[in-house]
PDB file of C-alpha atoms in Angstrom:
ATOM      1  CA  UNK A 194     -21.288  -8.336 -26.495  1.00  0.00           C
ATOM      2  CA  UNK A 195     -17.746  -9.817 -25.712  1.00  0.00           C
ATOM      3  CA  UNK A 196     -18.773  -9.933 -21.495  1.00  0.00           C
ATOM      4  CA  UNK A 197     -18.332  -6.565 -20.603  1.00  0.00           C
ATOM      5  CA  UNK A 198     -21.219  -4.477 -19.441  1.00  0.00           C
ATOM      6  CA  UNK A 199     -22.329  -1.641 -20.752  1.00  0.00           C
ATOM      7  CA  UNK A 200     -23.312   1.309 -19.327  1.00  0.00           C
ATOM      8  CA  UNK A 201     -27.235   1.212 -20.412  1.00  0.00           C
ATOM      9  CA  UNK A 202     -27.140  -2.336 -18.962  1.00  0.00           C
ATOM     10  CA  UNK A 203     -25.570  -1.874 -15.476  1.00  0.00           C
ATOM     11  CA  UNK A 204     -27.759  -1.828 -12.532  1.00  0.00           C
ATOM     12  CA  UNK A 205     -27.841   1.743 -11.318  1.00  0.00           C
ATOM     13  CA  UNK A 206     -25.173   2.815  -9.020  1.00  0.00           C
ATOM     14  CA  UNK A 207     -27.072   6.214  -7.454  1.00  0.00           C
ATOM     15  CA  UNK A 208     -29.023   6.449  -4.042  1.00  0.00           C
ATOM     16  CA  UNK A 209     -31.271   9.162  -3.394  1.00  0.00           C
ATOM     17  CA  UNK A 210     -31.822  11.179   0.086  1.00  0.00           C
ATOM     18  CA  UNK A 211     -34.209   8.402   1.739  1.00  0.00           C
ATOM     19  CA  UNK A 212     -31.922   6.036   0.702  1.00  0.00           C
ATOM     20  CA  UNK A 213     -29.007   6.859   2.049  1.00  0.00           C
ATOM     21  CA  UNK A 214     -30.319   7.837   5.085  1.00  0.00           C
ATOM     22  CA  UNK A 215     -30.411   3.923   5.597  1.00  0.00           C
ATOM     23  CA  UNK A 216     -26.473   3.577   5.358  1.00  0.00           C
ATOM     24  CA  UNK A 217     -26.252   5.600   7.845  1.00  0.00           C
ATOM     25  CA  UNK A 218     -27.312   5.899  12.169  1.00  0.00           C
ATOM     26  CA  UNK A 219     -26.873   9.957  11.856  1.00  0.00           C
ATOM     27  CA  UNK A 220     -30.505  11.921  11.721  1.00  0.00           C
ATOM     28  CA  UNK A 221     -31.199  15.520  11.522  1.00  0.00           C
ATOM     29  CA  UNK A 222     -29.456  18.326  11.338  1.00  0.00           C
ATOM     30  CA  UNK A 223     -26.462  15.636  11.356  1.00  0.00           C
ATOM     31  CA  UNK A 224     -27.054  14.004   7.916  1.00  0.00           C
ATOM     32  CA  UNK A 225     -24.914  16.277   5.156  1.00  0.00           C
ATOM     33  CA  UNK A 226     -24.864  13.845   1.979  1.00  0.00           C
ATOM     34  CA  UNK A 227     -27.700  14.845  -0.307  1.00  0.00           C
ATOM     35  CA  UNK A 228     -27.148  12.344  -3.022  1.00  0.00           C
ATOM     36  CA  UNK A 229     -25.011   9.088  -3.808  1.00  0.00           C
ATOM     37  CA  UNK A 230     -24.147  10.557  -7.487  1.00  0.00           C
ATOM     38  CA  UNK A 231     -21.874   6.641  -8.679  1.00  0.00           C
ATOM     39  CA  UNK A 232     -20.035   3.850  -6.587  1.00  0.00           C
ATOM     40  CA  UNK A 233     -18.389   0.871  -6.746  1.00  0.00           C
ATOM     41  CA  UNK A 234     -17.993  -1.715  -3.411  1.00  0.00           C
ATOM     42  CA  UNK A 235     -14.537  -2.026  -2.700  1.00  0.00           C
ATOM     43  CA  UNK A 236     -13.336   1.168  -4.847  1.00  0.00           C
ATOM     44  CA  UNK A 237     -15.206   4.008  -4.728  1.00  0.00           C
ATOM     45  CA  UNK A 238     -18.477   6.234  -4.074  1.00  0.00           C
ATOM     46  CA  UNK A 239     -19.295   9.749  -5.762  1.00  0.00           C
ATOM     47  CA  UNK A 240     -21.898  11.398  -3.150  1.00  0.00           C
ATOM     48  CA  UNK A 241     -23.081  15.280  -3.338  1.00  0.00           C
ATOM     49  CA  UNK A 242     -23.933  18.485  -0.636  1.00  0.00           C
ATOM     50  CA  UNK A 243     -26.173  21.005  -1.765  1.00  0.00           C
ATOM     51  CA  UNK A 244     -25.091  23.919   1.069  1.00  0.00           C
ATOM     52  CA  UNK A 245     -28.056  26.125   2.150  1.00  0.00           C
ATOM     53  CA  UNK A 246     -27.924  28.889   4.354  1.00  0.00           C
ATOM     54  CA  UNK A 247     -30.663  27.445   5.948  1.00  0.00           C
ATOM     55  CA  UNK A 248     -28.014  24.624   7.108  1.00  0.00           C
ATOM     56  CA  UNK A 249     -28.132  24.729  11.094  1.00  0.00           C
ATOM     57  CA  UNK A 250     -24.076  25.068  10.991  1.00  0.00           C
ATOM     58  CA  UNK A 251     -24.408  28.164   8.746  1.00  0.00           C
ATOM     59  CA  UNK A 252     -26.718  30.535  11.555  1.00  0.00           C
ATOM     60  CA  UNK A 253     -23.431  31.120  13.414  1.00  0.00           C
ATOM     61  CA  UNK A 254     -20.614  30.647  11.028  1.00  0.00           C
ATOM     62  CA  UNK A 255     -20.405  33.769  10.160  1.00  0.00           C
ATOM     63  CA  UNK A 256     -23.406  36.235  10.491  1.00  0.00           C
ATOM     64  CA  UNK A 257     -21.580  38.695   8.589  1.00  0.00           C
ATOM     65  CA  UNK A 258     -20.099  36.224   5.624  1.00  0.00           C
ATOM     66  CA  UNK A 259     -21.692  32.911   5.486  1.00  0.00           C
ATOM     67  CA  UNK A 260     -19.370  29.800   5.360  1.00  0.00           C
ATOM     68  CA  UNK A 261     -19.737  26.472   5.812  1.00  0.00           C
ATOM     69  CA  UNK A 262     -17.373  25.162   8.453  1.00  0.00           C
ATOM     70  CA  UNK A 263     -14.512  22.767   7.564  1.00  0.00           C
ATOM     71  CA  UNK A 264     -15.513  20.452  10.205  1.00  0.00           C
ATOM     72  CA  UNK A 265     -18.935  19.652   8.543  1.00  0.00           C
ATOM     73  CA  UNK A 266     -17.865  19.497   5.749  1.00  0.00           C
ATOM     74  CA  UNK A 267     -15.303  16.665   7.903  1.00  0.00           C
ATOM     75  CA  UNK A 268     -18.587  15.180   8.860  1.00  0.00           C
ATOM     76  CA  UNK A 269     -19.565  15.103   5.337  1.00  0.00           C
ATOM     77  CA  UNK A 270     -16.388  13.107   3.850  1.00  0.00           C
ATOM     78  CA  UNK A 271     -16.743  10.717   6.879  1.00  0.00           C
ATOM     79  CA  UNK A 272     -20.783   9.386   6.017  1.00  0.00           C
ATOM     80  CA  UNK A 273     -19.548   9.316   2.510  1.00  0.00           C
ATOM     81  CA  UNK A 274     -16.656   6.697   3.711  1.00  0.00           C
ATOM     82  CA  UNK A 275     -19.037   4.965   6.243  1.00  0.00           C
ATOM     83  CA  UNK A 276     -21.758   4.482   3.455  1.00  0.00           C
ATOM     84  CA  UNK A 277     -19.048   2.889   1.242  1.00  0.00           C
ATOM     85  CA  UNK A 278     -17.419   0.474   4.117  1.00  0.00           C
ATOM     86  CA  UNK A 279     -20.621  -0.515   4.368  1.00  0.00           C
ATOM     87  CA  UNK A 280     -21.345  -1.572   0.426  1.00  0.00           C
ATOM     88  CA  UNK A 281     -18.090  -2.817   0.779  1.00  0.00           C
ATOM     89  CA  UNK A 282     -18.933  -5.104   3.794  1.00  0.00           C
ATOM     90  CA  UNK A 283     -21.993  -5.521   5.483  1.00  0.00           C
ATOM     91  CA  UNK A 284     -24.613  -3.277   7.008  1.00  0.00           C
ATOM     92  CA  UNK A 285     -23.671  -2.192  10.260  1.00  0.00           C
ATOM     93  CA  UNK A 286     -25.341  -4.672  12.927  1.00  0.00           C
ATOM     94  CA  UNK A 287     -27.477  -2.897  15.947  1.00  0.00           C
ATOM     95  CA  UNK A 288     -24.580  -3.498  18.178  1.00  0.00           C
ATOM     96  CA  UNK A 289     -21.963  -2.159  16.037  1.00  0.00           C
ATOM     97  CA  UNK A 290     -20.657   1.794  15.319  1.00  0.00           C
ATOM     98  CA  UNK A 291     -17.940   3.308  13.046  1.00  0.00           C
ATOM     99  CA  UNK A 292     -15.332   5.242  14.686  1.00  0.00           C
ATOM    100  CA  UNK A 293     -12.615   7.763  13.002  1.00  0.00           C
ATOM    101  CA  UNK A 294      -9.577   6.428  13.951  1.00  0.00           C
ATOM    102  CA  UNK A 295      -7.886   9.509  11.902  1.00  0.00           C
ATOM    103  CA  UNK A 296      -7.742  11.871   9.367  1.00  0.00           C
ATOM    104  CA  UNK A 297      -5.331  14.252   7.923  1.00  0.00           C
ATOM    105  CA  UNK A 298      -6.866  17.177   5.865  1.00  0.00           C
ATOM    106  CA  UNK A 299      -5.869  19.963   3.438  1.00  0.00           C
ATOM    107  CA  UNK A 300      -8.973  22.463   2.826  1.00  0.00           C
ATOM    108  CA  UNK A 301      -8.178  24.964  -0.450  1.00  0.00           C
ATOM    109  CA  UNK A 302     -10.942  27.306  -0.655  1.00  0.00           C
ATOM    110  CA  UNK A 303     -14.368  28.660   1.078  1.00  0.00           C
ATOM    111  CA  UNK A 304     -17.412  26.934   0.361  1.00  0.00           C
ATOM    112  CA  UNK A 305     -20.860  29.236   0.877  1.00  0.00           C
ATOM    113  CA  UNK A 306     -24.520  29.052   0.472  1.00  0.00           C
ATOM    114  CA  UNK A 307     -25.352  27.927  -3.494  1.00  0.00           C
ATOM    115  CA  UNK A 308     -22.013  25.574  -3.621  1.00  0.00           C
ATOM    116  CA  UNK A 309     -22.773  22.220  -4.666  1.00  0.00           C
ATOM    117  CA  UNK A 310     -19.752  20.003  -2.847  1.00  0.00           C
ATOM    118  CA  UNK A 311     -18.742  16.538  -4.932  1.00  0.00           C
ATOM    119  CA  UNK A 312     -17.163  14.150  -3.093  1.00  0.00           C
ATOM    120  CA  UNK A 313     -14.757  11.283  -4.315  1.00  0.00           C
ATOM    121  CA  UNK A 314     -14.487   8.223  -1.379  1.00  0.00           C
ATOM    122  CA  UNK A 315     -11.863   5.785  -2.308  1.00  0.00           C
ATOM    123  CA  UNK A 316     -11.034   2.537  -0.382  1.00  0.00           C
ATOM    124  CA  UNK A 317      -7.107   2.667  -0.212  1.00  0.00           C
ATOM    125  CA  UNK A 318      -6.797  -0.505   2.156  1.00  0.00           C
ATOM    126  CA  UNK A 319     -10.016  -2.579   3.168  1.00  0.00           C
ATOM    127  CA  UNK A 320      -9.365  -5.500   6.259  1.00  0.00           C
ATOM    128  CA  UNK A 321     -11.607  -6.656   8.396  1.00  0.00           C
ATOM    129  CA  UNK A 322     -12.948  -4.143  11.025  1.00  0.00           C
ATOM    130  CA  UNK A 323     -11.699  -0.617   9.076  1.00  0.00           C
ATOM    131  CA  UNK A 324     -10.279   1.044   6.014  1.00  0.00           C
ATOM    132  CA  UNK A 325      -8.262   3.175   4.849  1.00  0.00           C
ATOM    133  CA  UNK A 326      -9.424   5.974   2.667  1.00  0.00           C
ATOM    134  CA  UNK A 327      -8.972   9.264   0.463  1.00  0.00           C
ATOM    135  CA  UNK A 328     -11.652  11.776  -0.765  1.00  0.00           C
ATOM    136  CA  UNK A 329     -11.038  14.669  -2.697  1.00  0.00           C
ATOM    137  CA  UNK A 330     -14.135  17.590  -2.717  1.00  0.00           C
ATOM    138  CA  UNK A 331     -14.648  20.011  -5.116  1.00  0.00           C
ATOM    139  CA  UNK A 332     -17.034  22.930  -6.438  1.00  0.00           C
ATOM    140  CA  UNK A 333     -17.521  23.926 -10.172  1.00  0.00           C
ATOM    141  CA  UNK A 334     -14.735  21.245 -10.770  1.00  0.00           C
ATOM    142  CA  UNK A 335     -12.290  23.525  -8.491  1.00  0.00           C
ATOM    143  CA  UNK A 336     -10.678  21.597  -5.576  1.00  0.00           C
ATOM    144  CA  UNK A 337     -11.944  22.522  -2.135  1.00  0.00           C
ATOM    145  CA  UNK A 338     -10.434  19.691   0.184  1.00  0.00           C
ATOM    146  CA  UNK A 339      -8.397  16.564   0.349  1.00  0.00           C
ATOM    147  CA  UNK A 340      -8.504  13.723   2.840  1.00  0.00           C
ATOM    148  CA  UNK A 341      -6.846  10.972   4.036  1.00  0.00           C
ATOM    149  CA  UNK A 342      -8.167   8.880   6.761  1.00  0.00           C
ATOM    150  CA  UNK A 343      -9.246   5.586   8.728  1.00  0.00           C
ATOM    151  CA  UNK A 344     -12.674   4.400   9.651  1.00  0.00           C
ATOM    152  CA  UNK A 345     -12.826   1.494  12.254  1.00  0.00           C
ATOM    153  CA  UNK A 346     -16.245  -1.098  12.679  1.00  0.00           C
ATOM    154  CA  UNK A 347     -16.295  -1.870  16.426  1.00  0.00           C
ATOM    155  CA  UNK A 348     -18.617  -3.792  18.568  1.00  0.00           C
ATOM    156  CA  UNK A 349     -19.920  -0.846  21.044  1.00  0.00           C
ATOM    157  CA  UNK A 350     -19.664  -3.251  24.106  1.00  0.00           C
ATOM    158  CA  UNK A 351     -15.987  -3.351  23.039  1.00  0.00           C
ATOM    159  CA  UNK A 352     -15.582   0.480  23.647  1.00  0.00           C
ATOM    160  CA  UNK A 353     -16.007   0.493  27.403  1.00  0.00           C
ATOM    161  CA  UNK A 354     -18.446   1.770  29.517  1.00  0.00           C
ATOM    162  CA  UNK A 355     -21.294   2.982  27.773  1.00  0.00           C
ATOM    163  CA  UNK A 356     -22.586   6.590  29.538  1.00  0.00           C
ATOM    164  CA  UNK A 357     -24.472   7.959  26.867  1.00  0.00           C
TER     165      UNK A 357
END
């Protein structure tokens, strides 16, 4: 088989709910990734939403026309970027925390209740304490936001004076 590896033979790539949950210090109703779909440390990492309008964020947002807010959906694109610093790295340590250092967005089009949001993480820089990354979201293969950002690994004694 001339050393490459085919795609029956590769380990799989996919994490469900309860795994993923692992990458990750958020918990309910903050968790938004449903599904790690593909990835590959260092490059990339497919990951899924399933909106509901059961979601806690949709209640208020709008009674009259459901839609999931942008800044969820923010929330969203950063866990997919934290879960693949972290395949990329190490797992965080007890003392350590990710931090959006910043982002720059372009949303396209609504998303509501019954849209299925894929989301495509890529690594554009990797050093040692953050990244650089892009994702690009879409629904039925139609473009629903683009992002650009930096996520930073920091020691939480290093941030100051804790008062939470």
């Amino acid at each position: 088989m001339n050393g490459q590896v085919n795609e029956t033979t590769r380990p799989s790539r996919k994490m469900g709910f309860t795994e993923l949950k692992q990458w990750l210090r958020h918990r309910h109703p903050m968790v938004y990734l449903d599904r790690i779909t593909d990835y590959e440390p260092g490059k990339y990492l497919d990951s899924l939403m399933a909106v509901s309008g059961q979601t806690d964020a949709i209640s208020g947002h709008f009674p009259e026309r459901a839609v999931f807010p942008a800044s969820h959906m923010m929330q969203a694109i950063s866990q997919s970027a934290i879960i693949l610093y972290q395949l990329s790295t190490a797992k965080l340590e007890d003392d350590e925390i990710t931090l959006i250092g910043s982002l720059k967005s372009r949303f396209t089009r609504v998303v509501v209740p019954g849209d299925v949001i894929k989301f495509r993480t890529s690594i554009e820089t990797q050093h040692t304490n953050f990244i650089t990354f892009s994702c690009s979201a879409e629904v039925d293969e139609k473009p629903v936001a683009k992002v650009r950002g930096t996520l930073l690994r920091s020691k939480v004694a290093d941030l100051g004076e804790q008062l939470w």
